[in-house]
PDB file of C-alpha atoms in Angstrom:
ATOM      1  CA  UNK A   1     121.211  25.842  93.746  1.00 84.00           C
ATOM      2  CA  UNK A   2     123.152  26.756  90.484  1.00 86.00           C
ATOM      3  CA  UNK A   3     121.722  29.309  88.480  1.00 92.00           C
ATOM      4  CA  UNK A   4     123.385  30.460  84.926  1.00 95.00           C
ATOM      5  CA  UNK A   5     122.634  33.700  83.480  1.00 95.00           C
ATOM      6  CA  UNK A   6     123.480  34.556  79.899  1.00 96.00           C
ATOM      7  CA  UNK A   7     123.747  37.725  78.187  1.00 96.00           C
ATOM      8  CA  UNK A   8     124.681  39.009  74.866  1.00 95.00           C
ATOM      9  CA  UNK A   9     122.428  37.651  72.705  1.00 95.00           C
ATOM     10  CA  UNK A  10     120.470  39.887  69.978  1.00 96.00           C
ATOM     11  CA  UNK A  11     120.532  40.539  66.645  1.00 97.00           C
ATOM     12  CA  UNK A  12     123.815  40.432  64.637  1.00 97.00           C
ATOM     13  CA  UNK A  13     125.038  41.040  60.795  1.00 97.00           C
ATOM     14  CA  UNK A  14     126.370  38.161  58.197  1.00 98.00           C
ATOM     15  CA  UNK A  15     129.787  38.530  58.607  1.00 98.00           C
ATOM     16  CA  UNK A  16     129.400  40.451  61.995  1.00 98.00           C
ATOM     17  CA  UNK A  17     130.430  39.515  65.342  1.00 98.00           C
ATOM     18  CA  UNK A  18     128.502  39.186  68.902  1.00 98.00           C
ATOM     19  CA  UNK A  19     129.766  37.761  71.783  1.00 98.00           C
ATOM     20  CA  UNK A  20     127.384  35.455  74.417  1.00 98.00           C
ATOM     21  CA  UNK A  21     128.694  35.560  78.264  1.00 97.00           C
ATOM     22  CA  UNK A  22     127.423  32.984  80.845  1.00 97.00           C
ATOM     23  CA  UNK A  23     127.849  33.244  84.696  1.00 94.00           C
ATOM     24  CA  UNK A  24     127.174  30.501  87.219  1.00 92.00           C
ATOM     25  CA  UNK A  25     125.977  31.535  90.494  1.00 91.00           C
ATOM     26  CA  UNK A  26     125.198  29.464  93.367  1.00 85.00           C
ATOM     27  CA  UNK A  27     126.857  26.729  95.708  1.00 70.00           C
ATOM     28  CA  UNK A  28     128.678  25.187  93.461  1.00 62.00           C
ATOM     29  CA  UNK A  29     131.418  22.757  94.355  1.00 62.00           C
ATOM     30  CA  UNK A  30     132.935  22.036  91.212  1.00 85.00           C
ATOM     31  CA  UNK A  31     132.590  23.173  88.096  1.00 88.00           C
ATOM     32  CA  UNK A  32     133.469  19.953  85.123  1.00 91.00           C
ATOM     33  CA  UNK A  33     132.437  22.137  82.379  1.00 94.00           C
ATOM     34  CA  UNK A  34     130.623  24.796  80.784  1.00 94.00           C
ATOM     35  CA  UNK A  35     129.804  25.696  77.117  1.00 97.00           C
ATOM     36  CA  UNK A  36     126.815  26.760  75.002  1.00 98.00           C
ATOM     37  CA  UNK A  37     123.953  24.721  72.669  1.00 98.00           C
ATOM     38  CA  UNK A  38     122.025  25.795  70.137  1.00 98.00           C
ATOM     39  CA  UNK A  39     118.629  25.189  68.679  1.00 98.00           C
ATOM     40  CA  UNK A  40     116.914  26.404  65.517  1.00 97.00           C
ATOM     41  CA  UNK A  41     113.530  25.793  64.678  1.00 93.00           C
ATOM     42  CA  UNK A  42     112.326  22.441  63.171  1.00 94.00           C
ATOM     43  CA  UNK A  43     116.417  21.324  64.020  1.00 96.00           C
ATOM     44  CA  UNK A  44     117.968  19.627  66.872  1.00 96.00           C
ATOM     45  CA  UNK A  45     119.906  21.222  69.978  1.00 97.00           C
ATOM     46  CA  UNK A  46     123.232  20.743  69.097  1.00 97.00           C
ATOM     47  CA  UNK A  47     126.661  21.630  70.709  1.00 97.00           C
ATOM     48  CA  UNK A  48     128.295  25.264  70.026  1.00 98.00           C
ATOM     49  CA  UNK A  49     131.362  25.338  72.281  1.00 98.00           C
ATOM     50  CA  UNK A  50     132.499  23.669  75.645  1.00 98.00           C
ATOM     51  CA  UNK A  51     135.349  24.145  77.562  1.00 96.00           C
ATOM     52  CA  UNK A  52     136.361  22.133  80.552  1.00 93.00           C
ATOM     53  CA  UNK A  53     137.902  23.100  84.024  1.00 89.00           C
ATOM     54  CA  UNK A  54     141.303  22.348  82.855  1.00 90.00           C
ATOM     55  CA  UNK A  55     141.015  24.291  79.650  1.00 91.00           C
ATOM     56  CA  UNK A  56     139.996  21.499  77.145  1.00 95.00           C
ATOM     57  CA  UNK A  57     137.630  23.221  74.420  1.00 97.00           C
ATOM     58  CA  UNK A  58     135.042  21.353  71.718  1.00 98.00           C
ATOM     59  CA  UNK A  59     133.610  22.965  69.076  1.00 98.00           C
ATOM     60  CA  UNK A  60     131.037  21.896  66.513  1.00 98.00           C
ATOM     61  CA  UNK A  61     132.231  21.376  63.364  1.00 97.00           C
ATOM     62  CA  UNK A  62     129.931  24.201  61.756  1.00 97.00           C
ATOM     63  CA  UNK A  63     131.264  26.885  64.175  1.00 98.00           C
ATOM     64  CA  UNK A  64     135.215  25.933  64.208  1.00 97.00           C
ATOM     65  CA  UNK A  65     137.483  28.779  62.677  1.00 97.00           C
ATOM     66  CA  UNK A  66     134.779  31.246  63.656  1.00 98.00           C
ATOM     67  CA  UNK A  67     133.612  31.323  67.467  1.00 98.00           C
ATOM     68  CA  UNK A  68     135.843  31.074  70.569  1.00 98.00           C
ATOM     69  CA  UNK A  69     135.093  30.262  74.093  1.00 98.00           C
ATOM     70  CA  UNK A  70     137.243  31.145  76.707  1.00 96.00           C
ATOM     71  CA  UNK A  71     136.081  31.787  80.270  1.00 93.00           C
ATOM     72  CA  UNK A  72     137.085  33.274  83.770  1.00 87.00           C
ATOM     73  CA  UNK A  73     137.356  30.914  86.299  1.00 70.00           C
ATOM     74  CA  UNK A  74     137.273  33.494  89.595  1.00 74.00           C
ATOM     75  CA  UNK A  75     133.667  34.817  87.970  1.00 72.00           C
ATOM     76  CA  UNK A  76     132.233  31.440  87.036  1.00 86.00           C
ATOM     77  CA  UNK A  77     131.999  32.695  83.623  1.00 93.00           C
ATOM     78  CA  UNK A  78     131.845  31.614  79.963  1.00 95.00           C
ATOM     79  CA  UNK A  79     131.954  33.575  76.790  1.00 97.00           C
ATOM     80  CA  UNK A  80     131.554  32.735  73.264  1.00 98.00           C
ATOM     81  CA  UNK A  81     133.069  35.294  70.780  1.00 98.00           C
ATOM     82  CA  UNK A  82     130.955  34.887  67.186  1.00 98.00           C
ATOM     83  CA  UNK A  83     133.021  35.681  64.632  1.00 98.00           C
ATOM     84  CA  UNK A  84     132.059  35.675  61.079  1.00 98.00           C
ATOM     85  CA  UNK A  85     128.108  35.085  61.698  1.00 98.00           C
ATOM     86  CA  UNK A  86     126.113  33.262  59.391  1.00 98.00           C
ATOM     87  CA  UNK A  87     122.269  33.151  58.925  1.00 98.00           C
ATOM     88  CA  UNK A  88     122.731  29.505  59.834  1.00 97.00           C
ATOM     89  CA  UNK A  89     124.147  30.957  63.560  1.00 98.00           C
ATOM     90  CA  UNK A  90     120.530  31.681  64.212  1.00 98.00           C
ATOM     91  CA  UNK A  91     119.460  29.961  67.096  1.00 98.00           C
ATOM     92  CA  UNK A  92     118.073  29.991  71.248  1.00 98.00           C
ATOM     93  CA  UNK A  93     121.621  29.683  72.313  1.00 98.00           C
ATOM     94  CA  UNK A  94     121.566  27.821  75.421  1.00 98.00           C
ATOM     95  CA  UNK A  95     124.447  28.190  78.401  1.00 98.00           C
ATOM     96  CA  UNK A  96     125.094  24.929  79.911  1.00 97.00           C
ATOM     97  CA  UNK A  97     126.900  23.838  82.764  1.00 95.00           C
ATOM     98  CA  UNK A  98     128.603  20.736  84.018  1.00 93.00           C
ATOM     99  CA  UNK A  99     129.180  20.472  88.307  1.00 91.00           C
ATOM    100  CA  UNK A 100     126.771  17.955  90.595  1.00 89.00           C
ATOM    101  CA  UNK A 101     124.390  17.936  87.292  1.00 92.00           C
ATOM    102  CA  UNK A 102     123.901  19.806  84.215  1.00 94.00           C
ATOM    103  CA  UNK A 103     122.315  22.867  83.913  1.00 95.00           C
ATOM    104  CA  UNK A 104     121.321  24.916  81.972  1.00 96.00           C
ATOM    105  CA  UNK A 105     120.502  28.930  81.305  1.00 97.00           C
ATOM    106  CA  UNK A 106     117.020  29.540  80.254  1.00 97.00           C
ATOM    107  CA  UNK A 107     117.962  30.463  76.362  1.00 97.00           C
ATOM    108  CA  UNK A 108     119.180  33.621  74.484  1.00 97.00           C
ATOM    109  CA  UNK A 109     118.281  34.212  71.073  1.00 98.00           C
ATOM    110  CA  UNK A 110     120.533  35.459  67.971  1.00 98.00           C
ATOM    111  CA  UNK A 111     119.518  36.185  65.168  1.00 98.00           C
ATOM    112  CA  UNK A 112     121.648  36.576  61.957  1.00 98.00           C
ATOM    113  CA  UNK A 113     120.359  38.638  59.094  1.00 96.00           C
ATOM    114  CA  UNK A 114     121.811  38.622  55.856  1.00 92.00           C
TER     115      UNK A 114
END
């Protein structure tokens, strides 16, 4: 049905920069929304960036200032530019999608070293 396929992930440096890109393939009608989670060991998945079909983004307070998300809407595709990367930004980033139901990619890890 919908499939999402992330790339980018991998290891970065504090202070460094990597940038995550999502693509939605598939019969897909409509697209609400798409974005990315995270998830760290021992913590709960929490939201990274979302942006809506009009153009509406959300950020989580501990990434504001530093990552981006911006997308292409005639590839179906998201992308998160890290800026700034933290140790904390370590995490199975997850893409996410919003159409008939949520989806979601199967996980891309980054890793931060210091």
């Amino acid at each position: 049905q919908v499939q999402l396929e992330e790339s980018g992930g991998g290891l970065g440096q504090a202070g460094g920069s990597l940038r995550l890109s999502c693509t939605a393939s598939g019969s897909i009608a409509v697209i609400l929304a798409m974005g990315w989670y995270r998830q760290a060991p021992g913590k709960e998945r929490e939201l990274v960036a979302q942006i809506t079909r009009i153009g509406t983004m959300y950020y989580g307070e501990s990434v504001k200032g530093r990552f981006t998300i911006s997308r292409d809407g005639a590839k179906n595709t998201v992308y998160l530019q890290m800026n700034f990367l933290k140790p904390e930004d370590t995490a199975l980033y997850y893409c996410h999608a919003v159409a008939d139901q949520h989806y979601w990619g199967q996980g891309t890890q980054v890793t931060v070293s210091s």
